[in-house]
Short mmCIF file of C-alpha atoms in Angstrom, two decimals:
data_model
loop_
_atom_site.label_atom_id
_atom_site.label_comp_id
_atom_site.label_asym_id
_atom_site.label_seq_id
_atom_site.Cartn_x
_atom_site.Cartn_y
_atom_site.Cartn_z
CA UNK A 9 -11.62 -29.19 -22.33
CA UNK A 10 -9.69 -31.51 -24.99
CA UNK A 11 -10.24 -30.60 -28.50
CA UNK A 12 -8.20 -32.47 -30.83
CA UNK A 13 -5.58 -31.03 -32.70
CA UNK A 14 -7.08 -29.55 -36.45
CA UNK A 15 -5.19 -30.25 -39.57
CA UNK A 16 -6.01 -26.93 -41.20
CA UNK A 17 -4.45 -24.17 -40.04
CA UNK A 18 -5.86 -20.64 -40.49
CA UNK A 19 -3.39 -18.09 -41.70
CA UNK A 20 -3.27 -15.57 -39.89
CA UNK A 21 -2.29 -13.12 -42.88
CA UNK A 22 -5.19 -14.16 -45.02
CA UNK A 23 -7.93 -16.00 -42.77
CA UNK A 24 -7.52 -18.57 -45.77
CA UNK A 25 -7.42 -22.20 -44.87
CA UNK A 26 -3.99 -23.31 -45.62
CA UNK A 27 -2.77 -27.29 -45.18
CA UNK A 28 0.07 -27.40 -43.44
CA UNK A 29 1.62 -29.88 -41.13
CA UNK A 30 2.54 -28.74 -37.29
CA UNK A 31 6.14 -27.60 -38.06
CA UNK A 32 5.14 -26.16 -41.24
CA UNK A 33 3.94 -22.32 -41.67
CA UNK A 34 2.53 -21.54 -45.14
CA UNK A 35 1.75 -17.50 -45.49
CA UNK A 36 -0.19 -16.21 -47.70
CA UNK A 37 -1.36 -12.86 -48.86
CA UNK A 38 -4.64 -11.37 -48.61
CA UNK A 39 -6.46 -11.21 -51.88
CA UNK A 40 -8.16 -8.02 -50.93
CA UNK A 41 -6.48 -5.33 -48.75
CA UNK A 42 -6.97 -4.96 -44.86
CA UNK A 43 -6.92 -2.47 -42.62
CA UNK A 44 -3.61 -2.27 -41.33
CA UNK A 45 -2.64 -3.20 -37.83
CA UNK A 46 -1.71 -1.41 -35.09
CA UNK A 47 1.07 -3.48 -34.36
CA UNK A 48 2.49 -3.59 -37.75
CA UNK A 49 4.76 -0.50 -36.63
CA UNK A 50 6.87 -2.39 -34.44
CA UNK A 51 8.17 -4.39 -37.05
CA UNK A 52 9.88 -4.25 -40.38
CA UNK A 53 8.65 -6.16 -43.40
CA UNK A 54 9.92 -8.91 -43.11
CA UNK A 55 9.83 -8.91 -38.94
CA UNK A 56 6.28 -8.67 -39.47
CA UNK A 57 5.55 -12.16 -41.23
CA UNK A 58 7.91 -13.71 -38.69
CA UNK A 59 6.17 -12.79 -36.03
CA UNK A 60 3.10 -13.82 -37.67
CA UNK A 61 4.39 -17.50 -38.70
CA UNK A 62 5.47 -17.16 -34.70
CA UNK A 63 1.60 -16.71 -33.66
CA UNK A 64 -0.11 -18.79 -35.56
CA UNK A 65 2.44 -21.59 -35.02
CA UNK A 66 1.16 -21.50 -31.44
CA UNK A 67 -2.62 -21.20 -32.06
CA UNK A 68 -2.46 -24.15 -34.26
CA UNK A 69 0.07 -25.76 -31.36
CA UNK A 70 -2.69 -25.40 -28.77
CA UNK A 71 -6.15 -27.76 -28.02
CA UNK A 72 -8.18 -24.76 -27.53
CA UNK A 73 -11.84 -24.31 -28.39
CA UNK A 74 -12.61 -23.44 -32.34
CA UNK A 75 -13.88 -20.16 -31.42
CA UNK A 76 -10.63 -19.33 -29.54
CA UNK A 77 -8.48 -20.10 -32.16
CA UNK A 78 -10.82 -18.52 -34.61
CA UNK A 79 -10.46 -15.26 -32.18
CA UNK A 80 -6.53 -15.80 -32.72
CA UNK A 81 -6.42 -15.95 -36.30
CA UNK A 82 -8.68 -12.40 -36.31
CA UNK A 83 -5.32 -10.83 -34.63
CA UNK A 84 -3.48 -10.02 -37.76
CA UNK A 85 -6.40 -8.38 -39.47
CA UNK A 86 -6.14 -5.63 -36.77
CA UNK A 87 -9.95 -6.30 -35.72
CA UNK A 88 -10.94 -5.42 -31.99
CA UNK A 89 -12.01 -8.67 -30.53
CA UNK A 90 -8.93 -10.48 -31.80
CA UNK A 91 -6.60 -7.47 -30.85
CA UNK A 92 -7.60 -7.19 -27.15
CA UNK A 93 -9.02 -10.06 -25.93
CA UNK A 94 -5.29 -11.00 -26.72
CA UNK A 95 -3.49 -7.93 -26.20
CA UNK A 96 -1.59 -8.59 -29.58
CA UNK A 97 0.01 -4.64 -29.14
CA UNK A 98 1.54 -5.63 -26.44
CA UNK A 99 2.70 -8.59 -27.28
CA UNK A 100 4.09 -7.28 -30.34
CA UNK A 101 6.20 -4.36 -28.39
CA UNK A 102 7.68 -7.62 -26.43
CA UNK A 103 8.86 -9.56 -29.19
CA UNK A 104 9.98 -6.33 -31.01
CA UNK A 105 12.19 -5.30 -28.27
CA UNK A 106 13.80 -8.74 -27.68
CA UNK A 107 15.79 -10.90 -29.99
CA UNK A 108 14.22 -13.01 -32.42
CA UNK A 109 14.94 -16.38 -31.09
CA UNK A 110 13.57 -15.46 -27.93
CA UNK A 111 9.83 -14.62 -29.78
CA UNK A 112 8.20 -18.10 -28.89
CA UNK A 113 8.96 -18.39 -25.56
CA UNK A 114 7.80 -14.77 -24.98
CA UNK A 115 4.41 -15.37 -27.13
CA UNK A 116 3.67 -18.83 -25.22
CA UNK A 117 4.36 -16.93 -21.93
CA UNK A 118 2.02 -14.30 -23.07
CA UNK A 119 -0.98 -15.90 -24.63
CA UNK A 120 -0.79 -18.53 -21.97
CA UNK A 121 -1.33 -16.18 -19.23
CA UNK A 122 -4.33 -14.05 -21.43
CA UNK A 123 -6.08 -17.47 -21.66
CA UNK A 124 -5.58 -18.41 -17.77
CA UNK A 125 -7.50 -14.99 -17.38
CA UNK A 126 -10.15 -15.99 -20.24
CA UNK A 127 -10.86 -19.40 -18.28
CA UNK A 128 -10.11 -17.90 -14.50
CA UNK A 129 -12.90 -15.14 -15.28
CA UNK A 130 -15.46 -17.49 -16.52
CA UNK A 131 -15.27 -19.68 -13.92
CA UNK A 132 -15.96 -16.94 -11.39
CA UNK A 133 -18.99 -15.86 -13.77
CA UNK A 134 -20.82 -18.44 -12.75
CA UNK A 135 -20.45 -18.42 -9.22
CA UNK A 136 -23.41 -16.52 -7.33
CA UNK A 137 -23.17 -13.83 -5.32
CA UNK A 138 -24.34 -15.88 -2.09
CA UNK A 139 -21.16 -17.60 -2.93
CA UNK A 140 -18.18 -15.13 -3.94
CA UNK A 141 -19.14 -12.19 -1.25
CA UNK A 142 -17.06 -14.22 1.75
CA UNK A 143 -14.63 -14.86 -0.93
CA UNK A 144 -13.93 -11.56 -1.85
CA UNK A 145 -10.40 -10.07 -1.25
CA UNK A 146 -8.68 -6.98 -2.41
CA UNK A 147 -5.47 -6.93 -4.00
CA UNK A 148 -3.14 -3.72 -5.44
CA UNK A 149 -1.13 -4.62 -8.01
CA UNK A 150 0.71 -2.36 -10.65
CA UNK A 151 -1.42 -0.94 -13.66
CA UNK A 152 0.68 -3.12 -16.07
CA UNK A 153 -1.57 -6.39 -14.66
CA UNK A 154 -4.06 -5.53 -16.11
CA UNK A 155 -2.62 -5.17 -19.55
CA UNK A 156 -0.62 -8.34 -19.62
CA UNK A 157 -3.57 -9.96 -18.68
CA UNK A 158 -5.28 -8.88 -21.62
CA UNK A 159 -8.08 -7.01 -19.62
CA UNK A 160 -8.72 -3.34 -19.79
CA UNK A 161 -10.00 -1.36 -16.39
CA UNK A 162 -13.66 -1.56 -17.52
CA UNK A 163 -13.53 -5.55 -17.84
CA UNK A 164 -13.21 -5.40 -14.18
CA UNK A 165 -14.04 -4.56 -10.43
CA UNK A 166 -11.05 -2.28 -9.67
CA UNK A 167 -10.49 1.12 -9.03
CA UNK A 168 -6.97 3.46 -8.77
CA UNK A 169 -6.16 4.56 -5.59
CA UNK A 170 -2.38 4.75 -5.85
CA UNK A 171 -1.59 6.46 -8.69
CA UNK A 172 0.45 3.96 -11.02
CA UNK A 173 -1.29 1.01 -9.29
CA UNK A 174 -5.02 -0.53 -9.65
CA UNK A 175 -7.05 -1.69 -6.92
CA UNK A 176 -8.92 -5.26 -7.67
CA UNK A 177 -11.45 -7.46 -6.06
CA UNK A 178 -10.79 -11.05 -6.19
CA UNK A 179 -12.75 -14.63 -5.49
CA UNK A 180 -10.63 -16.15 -3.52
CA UNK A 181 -9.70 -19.94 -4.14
CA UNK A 182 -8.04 -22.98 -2.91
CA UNK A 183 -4.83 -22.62 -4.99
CA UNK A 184 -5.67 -19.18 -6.68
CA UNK A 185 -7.71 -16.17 -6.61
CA UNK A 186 -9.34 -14.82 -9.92
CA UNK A 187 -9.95 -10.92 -10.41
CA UNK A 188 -13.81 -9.75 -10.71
CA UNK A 189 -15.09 -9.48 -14.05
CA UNK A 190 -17.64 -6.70 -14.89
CA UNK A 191 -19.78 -9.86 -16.44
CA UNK A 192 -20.04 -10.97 -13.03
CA UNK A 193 -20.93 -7.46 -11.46
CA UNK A 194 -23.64 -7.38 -13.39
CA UNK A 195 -25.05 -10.98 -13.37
CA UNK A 196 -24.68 -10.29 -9.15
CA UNK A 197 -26.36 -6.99 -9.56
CA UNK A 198 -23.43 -5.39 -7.80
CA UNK A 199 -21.55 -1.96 -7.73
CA UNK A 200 -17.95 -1.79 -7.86
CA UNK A 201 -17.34 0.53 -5.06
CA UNK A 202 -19.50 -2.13 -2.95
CA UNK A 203 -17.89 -5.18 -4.04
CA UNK A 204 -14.31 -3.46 -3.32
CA UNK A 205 -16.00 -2.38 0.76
CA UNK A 206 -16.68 -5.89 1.06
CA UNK A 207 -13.27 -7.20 -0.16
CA UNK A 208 -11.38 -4.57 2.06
CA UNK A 209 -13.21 -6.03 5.47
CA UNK A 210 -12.81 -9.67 4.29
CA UNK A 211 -9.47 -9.05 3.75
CA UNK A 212 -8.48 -7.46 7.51
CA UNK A 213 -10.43 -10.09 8.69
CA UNK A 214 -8.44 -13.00 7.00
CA UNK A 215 -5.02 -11.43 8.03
CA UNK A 216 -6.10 -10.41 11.51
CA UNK A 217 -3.51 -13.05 13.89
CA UNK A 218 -0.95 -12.30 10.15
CA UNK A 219 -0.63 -8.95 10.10
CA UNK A 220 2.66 -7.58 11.68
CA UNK A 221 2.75 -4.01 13.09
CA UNK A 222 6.76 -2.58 13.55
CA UNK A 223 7.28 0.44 14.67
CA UNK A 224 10.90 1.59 13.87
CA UNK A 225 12.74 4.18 15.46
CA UNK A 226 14.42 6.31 12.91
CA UNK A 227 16.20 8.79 14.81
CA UNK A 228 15.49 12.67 13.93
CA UNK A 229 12.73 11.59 11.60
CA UNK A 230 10.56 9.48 14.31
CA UNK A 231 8.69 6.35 13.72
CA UNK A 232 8.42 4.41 10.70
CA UNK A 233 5.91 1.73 10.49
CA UNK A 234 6.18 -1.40 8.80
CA UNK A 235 3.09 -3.39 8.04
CA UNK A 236 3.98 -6.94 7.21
CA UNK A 237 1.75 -9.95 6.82
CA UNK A 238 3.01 -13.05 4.79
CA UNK A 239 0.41 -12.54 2.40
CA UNK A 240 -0.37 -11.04 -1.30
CA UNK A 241 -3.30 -8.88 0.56
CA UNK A 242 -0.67 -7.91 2.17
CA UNK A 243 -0.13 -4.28 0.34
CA UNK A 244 -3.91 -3.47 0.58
CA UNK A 245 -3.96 -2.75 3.68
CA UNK A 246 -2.27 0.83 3.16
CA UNK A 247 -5.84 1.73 2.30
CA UNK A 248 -6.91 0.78 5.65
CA UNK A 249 -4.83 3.25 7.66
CA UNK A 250 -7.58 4.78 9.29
CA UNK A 251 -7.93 1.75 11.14
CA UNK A 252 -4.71 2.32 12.95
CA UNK A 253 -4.50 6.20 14.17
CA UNK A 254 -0.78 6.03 15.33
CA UNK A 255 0.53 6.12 11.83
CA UNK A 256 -1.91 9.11 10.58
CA UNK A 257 -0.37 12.66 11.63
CA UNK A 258 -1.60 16.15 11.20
CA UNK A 259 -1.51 16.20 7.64
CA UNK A 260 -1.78 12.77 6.75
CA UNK A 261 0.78 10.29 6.12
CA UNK A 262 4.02 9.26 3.43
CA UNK A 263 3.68 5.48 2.21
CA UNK A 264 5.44 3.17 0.17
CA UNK A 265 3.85 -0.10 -1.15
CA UNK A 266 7.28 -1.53 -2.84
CA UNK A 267 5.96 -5.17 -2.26
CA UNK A 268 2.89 -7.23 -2.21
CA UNK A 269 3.80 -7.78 1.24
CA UNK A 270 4.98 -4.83 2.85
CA UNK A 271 3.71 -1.50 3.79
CA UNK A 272 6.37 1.80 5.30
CA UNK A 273 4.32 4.50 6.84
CA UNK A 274 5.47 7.92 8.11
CA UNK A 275 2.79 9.80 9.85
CA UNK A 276 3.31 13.17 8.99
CA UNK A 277 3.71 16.26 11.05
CA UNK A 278 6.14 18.66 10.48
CA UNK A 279 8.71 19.78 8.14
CA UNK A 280 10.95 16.58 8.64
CA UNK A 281 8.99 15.45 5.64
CA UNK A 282 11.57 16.80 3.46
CA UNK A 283 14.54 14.60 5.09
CA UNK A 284 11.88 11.54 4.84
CA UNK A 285 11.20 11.49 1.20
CA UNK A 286 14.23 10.22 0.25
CA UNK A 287 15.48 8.25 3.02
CA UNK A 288 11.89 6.11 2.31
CA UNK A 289 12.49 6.24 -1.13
CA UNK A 290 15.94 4.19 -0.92
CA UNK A 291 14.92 2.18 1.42
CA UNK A 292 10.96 1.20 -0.51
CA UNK A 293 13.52 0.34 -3.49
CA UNK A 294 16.13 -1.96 -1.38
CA UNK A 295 13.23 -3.44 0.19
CA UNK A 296 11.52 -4.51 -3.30
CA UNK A 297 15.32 -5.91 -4.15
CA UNK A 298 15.40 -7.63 -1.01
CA UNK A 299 11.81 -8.95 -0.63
CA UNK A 300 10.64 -10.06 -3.68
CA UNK A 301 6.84 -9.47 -4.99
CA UNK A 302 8.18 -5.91 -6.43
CA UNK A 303 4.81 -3.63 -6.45
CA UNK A 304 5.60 0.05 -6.62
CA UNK A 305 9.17 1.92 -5.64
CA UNK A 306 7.41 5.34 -5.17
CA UNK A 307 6.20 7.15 -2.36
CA UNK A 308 2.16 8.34 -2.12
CA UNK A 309 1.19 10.96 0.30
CA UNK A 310 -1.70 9.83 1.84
CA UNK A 311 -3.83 12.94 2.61
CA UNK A 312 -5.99 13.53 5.60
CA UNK A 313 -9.03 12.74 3.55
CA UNK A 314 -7.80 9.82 2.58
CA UNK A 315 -6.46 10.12 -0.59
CA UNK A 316 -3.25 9.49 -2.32
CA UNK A 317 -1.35 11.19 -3.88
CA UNK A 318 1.85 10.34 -6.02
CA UNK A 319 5.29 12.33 -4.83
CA UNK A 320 7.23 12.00 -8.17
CA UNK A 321 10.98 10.84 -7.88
CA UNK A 322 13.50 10.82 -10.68
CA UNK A 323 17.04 9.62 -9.87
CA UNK A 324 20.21 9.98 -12.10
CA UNK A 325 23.77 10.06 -11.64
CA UNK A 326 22.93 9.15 -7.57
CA UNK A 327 21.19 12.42 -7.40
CA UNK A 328 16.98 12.90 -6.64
CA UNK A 329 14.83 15.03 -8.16
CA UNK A 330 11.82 14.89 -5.92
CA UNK A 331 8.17 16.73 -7.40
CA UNK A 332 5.79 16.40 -4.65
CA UNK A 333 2.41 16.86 -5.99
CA UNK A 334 1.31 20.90 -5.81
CA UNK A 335 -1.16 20.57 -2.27
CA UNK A 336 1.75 18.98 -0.85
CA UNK A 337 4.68 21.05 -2.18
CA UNK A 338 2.52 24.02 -0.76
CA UNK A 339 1.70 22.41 2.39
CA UNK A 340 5.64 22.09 3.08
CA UNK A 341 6.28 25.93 2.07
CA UNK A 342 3.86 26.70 4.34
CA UNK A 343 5.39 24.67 7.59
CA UNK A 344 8.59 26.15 6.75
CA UNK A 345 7.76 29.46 7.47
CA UNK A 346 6.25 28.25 10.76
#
């Protein structure tokens, strides 16, 4: 849609039309006081009317629909729909912790890829459920997507598995994919936990003849697999491990998702666990160097009922500190006194 240019900008500090030219930012003060905003905290005075003139500079630089810019200007006033249908915290806590001539390029990145979302979405909210179930796929990506997206869990079909990660359904396209919306959910009378099911088997089914099974032989510690498929499904299929018994051992299994792509499993036995932690640790983080598509570094125990579980891993100074999660850390007690 092509909406030309308006010659009255909206000031973002007042919501008071104010004539300015494009290169031109004109602030001016509320008459009446505001609630303040959230974000005002990650500025100092005079930060804050920078970043503002930053902002609105943009909206006004943009042919976007009235009521999208009007949504814009609402930002500075600290009001909900404005503040995250934008994600103007977040944005703010970029700009704030990068230098200031660096603030436009980081708001254009930003609000260009919340509005991609806005339009992806509503495209997909029209489709009918006859024709998004085949293109359903499932994707894992870290919890941060969501927020740079602008969207908050309950905008969407998704659901945390990993710990640190989010699992979403997707409508699969030509050249992209767009994530569920909860609009749509409803409009195709549709549960979550459904529309994920069906996204999970569409998925194995588009990478069967991709997917790339390695078993590696890692000395005293066994077999590692290494799930590889060429694709950004790739990483969802750790959640399809029952599919492949090899990899699942007494108690489960140890997996690492470092890349859209890839997926290490260690079915798990015995007490060698405690060797495996951190070889798979270094080696999840030099694949996500090496590979590109960086997901998650950590490690999840995947329990035998088929959750997971995150093994927490601080490093300093060269040195781990692994805290497996208290079933597990009991578990290994346990097989050492076996």
């Amino acid at each position: 849609m092509n909406f030309a240019r308006r010659s009255v900008a909206v000031s973002l500090l007042a919501l008071v039309p104010v004539a300015c030219s494009d290169d031109e930012v004109v602030a001016v003060r509320p008459e009446a006081p505001v609630a303040t905003p959230a974000w005002f905290a990650h500025f100092a005075t005079d930060e804050r009317l920078a970043f503002v003139a930053d902002v609105e500079r943009w909206f006004r630089s943009q042919q976007l629909v009235p009521e999208l810019q009007a949504t814009g200007a609402m930002l500075v006033r600290g009001g909900k729909q404005g503040a995250e249908e934008f994600d103007l915290e977040l944005l703010a806590e970029l700009c704030a912790g990068a230098p200031r001539g660096e603030w436009l390029g980081l708001i254009d990145a930003q609000l260009r890829r919340v509005v991609a979302m806005r339009d992806a979405l509503a495209s997909v909210a029209v489709m009918s459920w006859q024709d998004a179930q085949d293109r359903l796929r499932l994707r894992i990506h870290p919890e941060s997507f969501l927020e740079e997206g602008g969207l908050k869990p309950a905008d969407v079909a998704g659901a945390v598995d990993l710990p640190g990660t989010v699992t979403l359904a997707f409508v699969d396209g030509e050249e992209s994919a767009t994530v569920v919306s909860r609009n749509s959910l409803e409009r195709w009378r549709q549960a979550t936990v459904g529309v994920l099911a069906i996204a999970l088997v569409n998925t194995r089914r588009e990478l069967e003849g991709k997917l790339r099974v390695d078993p590696q032989d890692i000395g005293p510690l066994g077999t590692l697999y290494a799930i590889t498929s060429g694709s950004y499904y790739g990483a969802s299929m750790v959640l399809d491990l029952d599919s492949h018994d090899e990899m699942l051992g007494e108690h489960g299994a140890i997996v690492a998702v470092p890349t859209r792509d890839a997926v290490f499993v260690w079915p798990f036995d015995d007490l060698r666990v405690k060797d495996l932690i951190p070889a798979l640790y270094r080696l999840a983080g030099s694949a996500a160097d090496r590979m590109g598509g960086e997901l998650d570094r950590g490690l999840f125990w995947r329990r035998p009922d088929g959750r997971f579980e995150r093994i927490e891993i601080a490093e300093a100074e060269g040195k781990l500190e692994i805290t497996p999660p208290p079933d597990l850390a009991r578990l290994i007690v346990e097989l050492g006194k076996r």
